[in-house]
Amino acid sequence: GDLAEKPVSVGLNETLYEALIKFVRSGYGQIPILEEDDRPGRLAGVLSLEELMEAYHQEMIRVEQG
């Protein structure tokens, strides 16, 4: 990609849907998770597309049951 592009990251307060959109648009397999409240911009972890899809699956099960 272009080095002038803004780096892709997700914030701790973003929804699964918002994170999924960033994965789809970026084409990346992993995206850094950044703090938003206590220490904005600090790395909180890394989210993989596989982890996101598992979380989405678990949420769908929860919604269907609830």
N, CA, C and O atoms as a Maestro MAE file, in Angstrom:
{
 s_m_m2io_version
 :::
 2.0.0
}

f_m_ct {
 s_m_title
 :::
 protein
 m_atom[264] {
  # First column is atom index #
  i_m_mmod_type
  r_m_x_coord
  r_m_y_coord
  r_m_z_coord
  i_m_residue_number
  s_m_chain_name
  s_m_pdb_residue_name
  s_m_pdb_atom_name
  i_m_atomic_number
  :::
  1 25 0.807 -1.194 0.000 1 A "GLY " " N  " 7
  2 3 0.000 0.000 0.000 1 A "GLY " " CA " 6
  3 2 0.848 1.254 0.000 1 A "GLY " " C  " 6
  4 15 2.074 1.198 0.100 1 A "GLY " " O  " 8
  5 25 0.197 2.347 -0.111 2 A "ASP " " N  " 7
  6 3 0.834 3.659 -0.127 2 A "ASP " " CA " 6
  7 2 1.249 4.057 1.281 2 A "ASP " " C  " 6
  8 15 0.436 4.010 2.205 2 A "ASP " " O  " 8
  9 25 2.509 4.450 1.453 3 A "LEU " " N  " 7
  10 3 3.002 4.824 2.774 3 A "LEU " " CA " 6
  11 2 2.322 6.071 3.312 3 A "LEU " " C  " 6
  12 15 2.377 6.329 4.514 3 A "LEU " " O  " 8
  13 25 1.682 6.850 2.446 4 A "ALA " " N  " 7
  14 3 0.997 8.058 2.884 4 A "ALA " " CA " 6
  15 2 -0.388 7.747 3.468 4 A "ALA " " C  " 6
  16 15 -1.015 8.608 4.086 4 A "ALA " " O  " 8
  17 25 -0.859 6.509 3.266 5 A "GLU " " N  " 7
  18 3 -2.165 6.134 3.793 5 A "GLU " " CA " 6
  19 2 -2.123 6.092 5.318 5 A "GLU " " C  " 6
  20 15 -1.102 5.753 5.917 5 A "GLU " " O  " 8
  21 25 -3.252 6.441 5.934 6 A "LYS " " N  " 7
  22 3 -3.355 6.369 7.387 6 A "LYS " " CA " 6
  23 2 -3.298 4.908 7.818 6 A "LYS " " C  " 6
  24 15 -3.979 4.069 7.229 6 A "LYS " " O  " 8
  25 25 -2.493 4.587 8.841 7 A "PRO " " N  " 7
  26 3 -2.431 3.199 9.303 7 A "PRO " " CA " 6
  27 2 -3.807 2.705 9.779 7 A "PRO " " C  " 6
  28 15 -4.597 3.471 10.330 7 A "PRO " " O  " 8
  29 25 -4.071 1.436 9.561 8 A "VAL " " N  " 7
  30 3 -5.340 0.842 9.956 8 A "VAL " " CA " 6
  31 2 -5.211 0.315 11.379 8 A "VAL " " C  " 6
  32 15 -4.265 -0.403 11.700 8 A "VAL " " O  " 8
  33 25 -6.161 0.674 12.223 9 A "SER " " N  " 7
  34 3 -6.226 0.148 13.587 9 A "SER " " CA " 6
  35 2 -7.684 0.166 14.032 9 A "SER " " C  " 6
  36 15 -8.528 0.818 13.417 9 A "SER " " O  " 8
  37 25 -7.963 -0.558 15.108 10 A "VAL " " N  " 7
  38 3 -9.287 -0.520 15.718 10 A "VAL " " CA " 6
  39 2 -9.132 -0.052 17.149 10 A "VAL " " C  " 6
  40 15 -8.110 -0.302 17.789 10 A "VAL " " O  " 8
  41 25 -10.152 0.628 17.648 11 A "GLY " " N  " 7
  42 3 -10.140 1.078 19.028 11 A "GLY " " CA " 6
  43 2 -10.874 0.091 19.915 11 A "GLY " " C  " 6
  44 15 -11.730 -0.664 19.452 11 A "GLY " " O  " 8
  45 25 -10.535 0.104 21.183 12 A "LEU " " N  " 7
  46 3 -11.174 -0.804 22.141 12 A "LEU " " CA " 6
  47 2 -12.682 -0.617 22.206 12 A "LEU " " C  " 6
  48 15 -13.399 -1.555 22.554 12 A "LEU " " O  " 8
  49 25 -13.176 0.560 21.884 13 A "ASN " " N  " 7
  50 3 -14.613 0.842 21.987 13 A "ASN " " CA " 6
  51 2 -15.373 0.606 20.685 13 A "ASN " " C  " 6
  52 15 -16.583 0.828 20.630 13 A "ASN " " O  " 8
  53 25 -14.683 0.161 19.643 14 A "GLU " " N  " 7
  54 3 -15.355 -0.056 18.362 14 A "GLU " " CA " 6
  55 2 -16.139 -1.359 18.381 14 A "GLU " " C  " 6
  56 15 -15.801 -2.294 19.107 14 A "GLU " " O  " 8
  57 25 -17.180 -1.406 17.580 15 A "THR " " N  " 7
  58 3 -18.016 -2.600 17.490 15 A "THR " " CA " 6
  59 2 -17.360 -3.659 16.607 15 A "THR " " C  " 6
  60 15 -16.423 -3.375 15.861 15 A "THR " " O  " 8
  61 25 -17.874 -4.881 16.708 16 A "LEU " " N  " 7
  62 3 -17.401 -5.949 15.831 16 A "LEU " " CA " 6
  63 2 -17.602 -5.559 14.372 16 A "LEU " " C  " 6
  64 15 -16.749 -5.828 13.527 16 A "LEU " " O  " 8
  65 25 -18.733 -4.925 14.082 17 A "TYR " " N  " 7
  66 3 -19.031 -4.517 12.708 17 A "TYR " " CA " 6
  67 2 -18.003 -3.501 12.204 17 A "TYR " " C  " 6
  68 15 -17.506 -3.616 11.083 17 A "TYR " " O  " 8
  69 25 -17.689 -2.513 13.035 18 A "GLU " " N  " 7
  70 3 -16.702 -1.503 12.634 18 A "GLU " " CA " 6
  71 2 -15.345 -2.146 12.367 18 A "GLU " " C  " 6
  72 15 -14.654 -1.780 11.415 18 A "GLU " " O  " 8
  73 25 -14.967 -3.101 13.206 19 A "ALA " " N  " 7
  74 3 -13.699 -3.805 13.003 19 A "ALA " " CA " 6
  75 2 -13.737 -4.625 11.717 19 A "ALA " " C  " 6
  76 15 -12.763 -4.651 10.965 19 A "ALA " " O  " 8
  77 25 -14.854 -5.288 11.467 20 A "LEU " " N  " 7
  78 3 -14.978 -6.090 10.253 20 A "LEU " " CA " 6
  79 2 -14.833 -5.235 9.002 20 A "LEU " " C  " 6
  80 15 -14.156 -5.633 8.054 20 A "LEU " " O  " 8
  81 25 -15.457 -4.077 8.991 21 A "ILE " " N  " 7
  82 3 -15.342 -3.175 7.845 21 A "ILE " " CA " 6
  83 2 -13.875 -2.808 7.600 21 A "ILE " " C  " 6
  84 15 -13.425 -2.769 6.454 21 A "ILE " " O  " 8
  85 25 -13.136 -2.541 8.672 22 A "LYS " " N  " 7
  86 3 -11.718 -2.187 8.515 22 A "LYS " " CA " 6
  87 2 -10.918 -3.352 7.947 22 A "LYS " " C  " 6
  88 15 -10.021 -3.142 7.130 22 A "LYS " " O  " 8
  89 25 -11.231 -4.591 8.372 23 A "PHE " " N  " 7
  90 3 -10.560 -5.759 7.809 23 A "PHE " " CA " 6
  91 2 -10.877 -5.893 6.322 23 A "PHE " " C  " 6
  92 15 -9.979 -6.122 5.511 23 A "PHE " " O  " 8
  93 25 -12.138 -5.753 5.970 24 A "VAL " " N  " 7
  94 3 -12.548 -5.917 4.577 24 A "VAL " " CA " 6
  95 2 -11.891 -4.861 3.692 24 A "VAL " " C  " 6
  96 15 -11.386 -5.176 2.615 24 A "VAL " " O  " 8
  97 25 -11.898 -3.620 4.144 25 A "ARG " " N  " 7
  98 3 -11.332 -2.529 3.337 25 A "ARG " " CA " 6
  99 2 -9.813 -2.618 3.222 25 A "ARG " " C  " 6
  100 15 -9.244 -2.261 2.190 25 A "ARG " " O  " 8
  101 25 -9.157 -3.093 4.279 26 A "SER " " N  " 7
  102 3 -7.690 -3.111 4.283 26 A "SER " " CA " 6
  103 2 -7.120 -4.357 3.624 26 A "SER " " C  " 6
  104 15 -6.049 -4.305 3.018 26 A "SER " " O  " 8
  105 25 -7.826 -5.477 3.736 27 A "GLY " " N  " 7
  106 3 -7.300 -6.725 3.215 27 A "GLY " " CA " 6
  107 2 -6.273 -7.366 4.142 27 A "GLY " " C  " 6
  108 15 -5.666 -8.372 3.775 27 A "GLY " " O  " 8
  109 25 -6.065 -6.812 5.329 28 A "TYR " " N  " 7
  110 3 -5.087 -7.334 6.275 28 A "TYR " " CA " 6
  111 2 -5.652 -8.540 7.022 28 A "TYR " " C  " 6
  112 15 -6.867 -8.722 7.107 28 A "TYR " " O  " 8
  113 25 -4.758 -9.354 7.558 29 A "GLY " " N  " 7
  114 3 -5.147 -10.501 8.361 29 A "GLY " " CA " 6
  115 2 -5.116 -10.205 9.847 29 A "GLY " " C  " 6
  116 15 -5.706 -10.929 10.648 29 A "GLY " " O  " 8
  117 25 -4.415 -9.119 10.215 30 A "GLN " " N  " 7
  118 3 -4.327 -8.686 11.606 30 A "GLN " " CA " 6
  119 2 -4.317 -7.159 11.647 30 A "GLN " " C  " 6
  120 15 -3.777 -6.504 10.755 30 A "GLN " " O  " 8
  121 25 -4.927 -6.605 12.702 31 A "ILE " " N  " 7
  122 3 -4.982 -5.148 12.864 31 A "ILE " " CA " 6
  123 2 -4.699 -4.826 14.334 31 A "ILE " " C  " 6
  124 15 -5.237 -5.482 15.225 31 A "ILE " " O  " 8
  125 25 -3.858 -3.821 14.589 32 A "PRO " " N  " 7
  126 3 -3.611 -3.447 15.984 32 A "PRO " " CA " 6
  127 2 -4.846 -2.849 16.645 32 A "PRO " " C  " 6
  128 15 -5.639 -2.151 16.013 32 A "PRO " " O  " 8
  129 25 -4.987 -3.146 17.949 33 A "ILE " " N  " 7
  130 3 -6.062 -2.581 18.764 33 A "ILE " " CA " 6
  131 2 -5.449 -1.480 19.617 33 A "ILE " " C  " 6
  132 15 -4.473 -1.716 20.330 33 A "ILE " " O  " 8
  133 25 -6.016 -0.278 19.549 34 A "LEU " " N  " 7
  134 3 -5.467 0.854 20.288 34 A "LEU " " CA " 6
  135 2 -6.400 1.289 21.411 34 A "LEU " " C  " 6
  136 15 -7.623 1.254 21.275 34 A "LEU " " O  " 8
  137 25 -5.790 1.701 22.528 35 A "GLU " " N  " 7
  138 3 -6.541 2.263 23.658 35 A "GLU " " CA " 6
  139 2 -7.248 3.527 23.176 35 A "GLU " " C  " 6
  140 15 -6.749 4.229 22.298 35 A "GLU " " O  " 8
  141 25 -8.413 3.810 23.756 36 A "GLU " " N  " 7
  142 3 -9.137 5.030 23.398 36 A "GLU " " CA " 6
  143 2 -9.383 5.932 24.603 36 A "GLU " " C  " 6
  144 15 -9.442 7.153 24.461 36 A "GLU " " O  " 8
  145 25 -9.525 5.343 25.778 37 A "ASP " " N  " 7
  146 3 -9.911 6.130 26.947 37 A "ASP " " CA " 6
  147 2 -8.728 6.468 27.852 37 A "ASP " " C  " 6
  148 15 -8.324 7.627 27.944 37 A "ASP " " O  " 8
  149 25 -8.171 5.452 28.522 38 A "ASP " " N  " 7
  150 3 -7.121 5.675 29.514 38 A "ASP " " CA " 6
  151 2 -5.836 6.236 28.910 38 A "ASP " " C  " 6
  152 15 -5.285 7.221 29.400 38 A "ASP " " O  " 8
  153 25 -5.378 5.607 27.858 39 A "ARG " " N  " 7
  154 3 -4.129 6.023 27.223 39 A "ARG " " CA " 6
  155 2 -4.318 5.999 25.711 39 A "ARG " " C  " 6
  156 15 -3.879 5.059 25.049 39 A "ARG " " O  " 8
  157 25 -4.962 7.017 25.162 40 A "PRO " " N  " 7
  158 3 -5.288 7.025 23.734 40 A "PRO " " CA " 6
  159 2 -4.067 6.773 22.845 40 A "PRO " " C  " 6
  160 15 -3.009 7.374 23.028 40 A "PRO " " O  " 8
  161 25 -4.243 5.874 21.886 41 A "GLY " " N  " 7
  162 3 -3.195 5.582 20.929 41 A "GLY " " CA " 6
  163 2 -2.226 4.505 21.362 41 A "GLY " " C  " 6
  164 15 -1.428 4.038 20.549 41 A "GLY " " O  " 8
  165 25 -2.271 4.097 22.617 42 A "ARG " " N  " 7
  166 3 -1.358 3.059 23.095 42 A "ARG " " CA " 6
  167 2 -1.845 1.691 22.616 42 A "ARG " " C  " 6
  168 15 -3.044 1.414 22.620 42 A "ARG " " O  " 8
  169 25 -0.911 0.848 22.206 43 A "LEU " " N  " 7
  170 3 -1.247 -0.482 21.722 43 A "LEU " " CA " 6
  171 2 -1.827 -1.327 22.850 43 A "LEU " " C  " 6
  172 15 -1.204 -1.503 23.897 43 A "LEU " " O  " 8
  173 25 -3.030 -1.846 22.616 44 A "ALA " " N  " 7
  174 3 -3.695 -2.690 23.607 44 A "ALA " " CA " 6
  175 2 -3.622 -4.161 23.215 44 A "ALA " " C  " 6
  176 15 -3.810 -5.043 24.053 44 A "ALA " " O  " 8
  177 25 -3.349 -4.423 21.941 45 A "GLY " " N  " 7
  178 3 -3.264 -5.799 21.457 45 A "GLY " " CA " 6
  179 2 -3.359 -5.847 19.951 45 A "GLY " " C  " 6
  180 15 -3.312 -4.820 19.274 45 A "GLY " " O  " 8
  181 25 -3.492 -7.047 19.439 46 A "VAL " " N  " 7
  182 3 -3.621 -7.252 17.996 46 A "VAL " " CA " 6
  183 2 -4.809 -8.180 17.766 46 A "VAL " " C  " 6
  184 15 -4.935 -9.212 18.424 46 A "VAL " " O  " 8
  185 25 -5.670 -7.812 16.839 47 A "LEU " " N  " 7
  186 3 -6.848 -8.600 16.507 47 A "LEU " " CA " 6
  187 2 -6.640 -9.262 15.157 47 A "LEU " " C  " 6
  188 15 -6.310 -8.600 14.173 47 A "LEU " " O  " 8
  189 25 -6.834 -10.576 15.116 48 A "SER " " N  " 7
  190 3 -6.743 -11.278 13.832 48 A "SER " " CA " 6
  191 2 -8.143 -11.408 13.238 48 A "SER " " C  " 6
  192 15 -9.146 -11.364 13.951 48 A "SER " " O  " 8
  193 25 -8.184 -11.567 11.942 49 A "LEU " " N  " 7
  194 3 -9.472 -11.759 11.262 49 A "LEU " " CA " 6
  195 2 -10.147 -13.021 11.795 49 A "LEU " " C  " 6
  196 15 -11.367 -13.049 11.958 49 A "LEU " " O  " 8
  197 25 -9.372 -14.055 12.063 50 A "GLU " " N  " 7
  198 3 -9.920 -15.307 12.611 50 A "GLU " " CA " 6
  199 2 -10.587 -15.064 13.967 50 A "GLU " " C  " 6
  200 15 -11.681 -15.568 14.219 50 A "GLU " " O  " 8
  201 25 -9.935 -14.298 14.835 51 A "GLU " " N  " 7
  202 3 -10.514 -13.973 16.146 51 A "GLU " " CA " 6
  203 2 -11.796 -13.159 15.997 51 A "GLU " " C  " 6
  204 15 -12.774 -13.383 16.710 51 A "GLU " " O  " 8
  205 25 -11.778 -12.224 15.075 52 A "LEU " " N  " 7
  206 3 -12.963 -11.401 14.842 52 A "LEU " " CA " 6
  207 2 -14.131 -12.252 14.362 52 A "LEU " " C  " 6
  208 15 -15.260 -12.078 14.820 52 A "LEU " " O  " 8
  209 25 -13.860 -13.174 13.437 53 A "MET " " N  " 7
  210 3 -14.927 -14.021 12.920 53 A "MET " " CA " 6
  211 2 -15.482 -14.930 14.020 53 A "MET " " C  " 6
  212 15 -16.684 -15.190 14.055 53 A "MET " " O  " 8
  213 25 -14.624 -15.412 14.911 54 A "GLU " " N  " 7
  214 3 -15.090 -16.236 16.034 54 A "GLU " " CA " 6
  215 2 -15.968 -15.411 16.967 54 A "GLU " " C  " 6
  216 15 -17.004 -15.889 17.430 54 A "GLU " " O  " 8
  217 25 -15.560 -14.176 17.245 55 A "ALA " " N  " 7
  218 3 -16.357 -13.293 18.100 55 A "ALA " " CA " 6
  219 2 -17.713 -12.999 17.449 55 A "ALA " " C  " 6
  220 15 -18.742 -12.978 18.125 55 A "ALA " " O  " 8
  221 25 -17.705 -12.774 16.138 56 A "TYR " " N  " 7
  222 3 -18.951 -12.531 15.412 56 A "TYR " " CA " 6
  223 2 -19.870 -13.751 15.524 56 A "TYR " " C  " 6
  224 15 -21.071 -13.619 15.764 56 A "TYR " " O  " 8
  225 25 -19.291 -14.927 15.348 57 A "HIS " " N  " 7
  226 3 -20.056 -16.174 15.437 57 A "HIS " " CA " 6
  227 2 -20.682 -16.319 16.827 57 A "HIS " " C  " 6
  228 15 -21.865 -16.641 16.946 57 A "HIS " " O  " 8
  229 25 -19.897 -16.085 17.868 58 A "GLN " " N  " 7
  230 3 -20.406 -16.188 19.240 58 A "GLN " " CA " 6
  231 2 -21.526 -15.179 19.496 58 A "GLN " " C  " 6
  232 15 -22.501 -15.490 20.179 58 A "GLN " " O  " 8
  233 25 -21.385 -13.985 18.954 59 A "GLU " " N  " 7
  234 3 -22.422 -12.968 19.111 59 A "GLU " " CA " 6
  235 2 -23.709 -13.370 18.399 59 A "GLU " " C  " 6
  236 15 -24.804 -13.149 18.916 59 A "GLU " " O  " 8
  237 25 -23.578 -13.955 17.224 60 A "MET " " N  " 7
  238 3 -24.759 -14.416 16.487 60 A "MET " " CA " 6
  239 2 -25.490 -15.508 17.269 60 A "MET " " C  " 6
  240 15 -26.720 -15.523 17.313 60 A "MET " " O  " 8
  241 25 -24.740 -16.415 17.881 61 A "ILE " " N  " 7
  242 3 -25.350 -17.460 18.709 61 A "ILE " " CA " 6
  243 2 -26.071 -16.825 19.887 61 A "ILE " " C  " 6
  244 15 -27.194 -17.215 20.209 61 A "ILE " " O  " 8
  245 25 -25.441 -15.852 20.533 62 A "ARG " " N  " 7
  246 3 -26.031 -15.179 21.699 62 A "ARG " " CA " 6
  247 2 -27.338 -14.486 21.300 62 A "ARG " " C  " 6
  248 15 -28.333 -14.576 22.019 62 A "ARG " " O  " 8
  249 25 -27.335 -13.803 20.168 63 A "VAL " " N  " 7
  250 3 -28.524 -13.079 19.713 63 A "VAL " " CA " 6
  251 2 -29.653 -14.061 19.379 63 A "VAL " " C  " 6
  252 15 -30.812 -13.821 19.717 63 A "VAL " " O  " 8
  253 25 -29.309 -15.154 18.721 64 A "GLU " " N  " 7
  254 3 -30.329 -16.146 18.347 64 A "GLU " " CA " 6
  255 2 -30.966 -16.796 19.577 64 A "GLU " " C  " 6
  256 15 -32.148 -17.141 19.558 64 A "GLU " " O  " 8
  257 25 -30.190 -16.962 20.635 65 A "GLN " " N  " 7
  258 3 -30.687 -17.618 21.843 65 A "GLN " " CA " 6
  259 2 -31.437 -16.654 22.760 65 A "GLN " " C  " 6
  260 15 -32.249 -17.074 23.585 65 A "GLN " " O  " 8
  261 25 -31.157 -15.359 22.608 66 A "GLY " " N  " 7
  262 3 -31.659 -14.436 23.576 66 A "GLY " " CA " 6
  263 2 -32.877 -13.701 23.261 66 A "GLY " " C  " 6
  264 15 -33.340 -12.898 24.070 66 A "GLY " " O  " 8
  :::
 }
 m_bond[263] {
  # First column is bond index #
  i_m_from
  i_m_to
  i_m_order
  :::
  1 1 2 1
  2 2 3 1
  3 3 4 2
  4 3 5 1
  5 5 6 1
  6 6 7 1
  7 7 8 2
  8 7 9 1
  9 9 10 1
  10 10 11 1
  11 11 12 2
  12 11 13 1
  13 13 14 1
  14 14 15 1
  15 15 16 2
  16 15 17 1
  17 17 18 1
  18 18 19 1
  19 19 20 2
  20 19 21 1
  21 21 22 1
  22 22 23 1
  23 23 24 2
  24 23 25 1
  25 25 26 1
  26 26 27 1
  27 27 28 2
  28 27 29 1
  29 29 30 1
  30 30 31 1
  31 31 32 2
  32 31 33 1
  33 33 34 1
  34 34 35 1
  35 35 36 2
  36 35 37 1
  37 37 38 1
  38 38 39 1
  39 39 40 2
  40 39 41 1
  41 41 42 1
  42 42 43 1
  43 43 44 2
  44 43 45 1
  45 45 46 1
  46 46 47 1
  47 47 48 2
  48 47 49 1
  49 49 50 1
  50 50 51 1
  51 51 52 2
  52 51 53 1
  53 53 54 1
  54 54 55 1
  55 55 56 2
  56 55 57 1
  57 57 58 1
  58 58 59 1
  59 59 60 2
  60 59 61 1
  61 61 62 1
  62 62 63 1
  63 63 64 2
  64 63 65 1
  65 65 66 1
  66 66 67 1
  67 67 68 2
  68 67 69 1
  69 69 70 1
  70 70 71 1
  71 71 72 2
  72 71 73 1
  73 73 74 1
  74 74 75 1
  75 75 76 2
  76 75 77 1
  77 77 78 1
  78 78 79 1
  79 79 80 2
  80 79 81 1
  81 81 82 1
  82 82 83 1
  83 83 84 2
  84 83 85 1
  85 85 86 1
  86 86 87 1
  87 87 88 2
  88 87 89 1
  89 89 90 1
  90 90 91 1
  91 91 92 2
  92 91 93 1
  93 93 94 1
  94 94 95 1
  95 95 96 2
  96 95 97 1
  97 97 98 1
  98 98 99 1
  99 99 100 2
  100 99 101 1
  101 101 102 1
  102 102 103 1
  103 103 104 2
  104 103 105 1
  105 105 106 1
  106 106 107 1
  107 107 108 2
  108 107 109 1
  109 109 110 1
  110 110 111 1
  111 111 112 2
  112 111 113 1
  113 113 114 1
  114 114 115 1
  115 115 116 2
  116 115 117 1
  117 117 118 1
  118 118 119 1
  119 119 120 2
  120 119 121 1
  121 121 122 1
  122 122 123 1
  123 123 124 2
  124 123 125 1
  125 125 126 1
  126 126 127 1
  127 127 128 2
  128 127 129 1
  129 129 130 1
  130 130 131 1
  131 131 132 2
  132 131 133 1
  133 133 134 1
  134 134 135 1
  135 135 136 2
  136 135 137 1
  137 137 138 1
  138 138 139 1
  139 139 140 2
  140 139 141 1
  141 141 142 1
  142 142 143 1
  143 143 144 2
  144 143 145 1
  145 145 146 1
  146 146 147 1
  147 147 148 2
  148 147 149 1
  149 149 150 1
  150 150 151 1
  151 151 152 2
  152 151 153 1
  153 153 154 1
  154 154 155 1
  155 155 156 2
  156 155 157 1
  157 157 158 1
  158 158 159 1
  159 159 160 2
  160 159 161 1
  161 161 162 1
  162 162 163 1
  163 163 164 2
  164 163 165 1
  165 165 166 1
  166 166 167 1
  167 167 168 2
  168 167 169 1
  169 169 170 1
  170 170 171 1
  171 171 172 2
  172 171 173 1
  173 173 174 1
  174 174 175 1
  175 175 176 2
  176 175 177 1
  177 177 178 1
  178 178 179 1
  179 179 180 2
  180 179 181 1
  181 181 182 1
  182 182 183 1
  183 183 184 2
  184 183 185 1
  185 185 186 1
  186 186 187 1
  187 187 188 2
  188 187 189 1
  189 189 190 1
  190 190 191 1
  191 191 192 2
  192 191 193 1
  193 193 194 1
  194 194 195 1
  195 195 196 2
  196 195 197 1
  197 197 198 1
  198 198 199 1
  199 199 200 2
  200 199 201 1
  201 201 202 1
  202 202 203 1
  203 203 204 2
  204 203 205 1
  205 205 206 1
  206 206 207 1
  207 207 208 2
  208 207 209 1
  209 209 210 1
  210 210 211 1
  211 211 212 2
  212 211 213 1
  213 213 214 1
  214 214 215 1
  215 215 216 2
  216 215 217 1
  217 217 218 1
  218 218 219 1
  219 219 220 2
  220 219 221 1
  221 221 222 1
  222 222 223 1
  223 223 224 2
  224 223 225 1
  225 225 226 1
  226 226 227 1
  227 227 228 2
  228 227 229 1
  229 229 230 1
  230 230 231 1
  231 231 232 2
  232 231 233 1
  233 233 234 1
  234 234 235 1
  235 235 236 2
  236 235 237 1
  237 237 238 1
  238 238 239 1
  239 239 240 2
  240 239 241 1
  241 241 242 1
  242 242 243 1
  243 243 244 2
  244 243 245 1
  245 245 246 1
  246 246 247 1
  247 247 248 2
  248 247 249 1
  249 249 250 1
  250 250 251 1
  251 251 252 2
  252 251 253 1
  253 253 254 1
  254 254 255 1
  255 255 256 2
  256 255 257 1
  257 257 258 1
  258 258 259 1
  259 259 260 2
  260 259 261 1
  261 261 262 1
  262 262 263 1
  263 263 264 2
  :::
 }
}
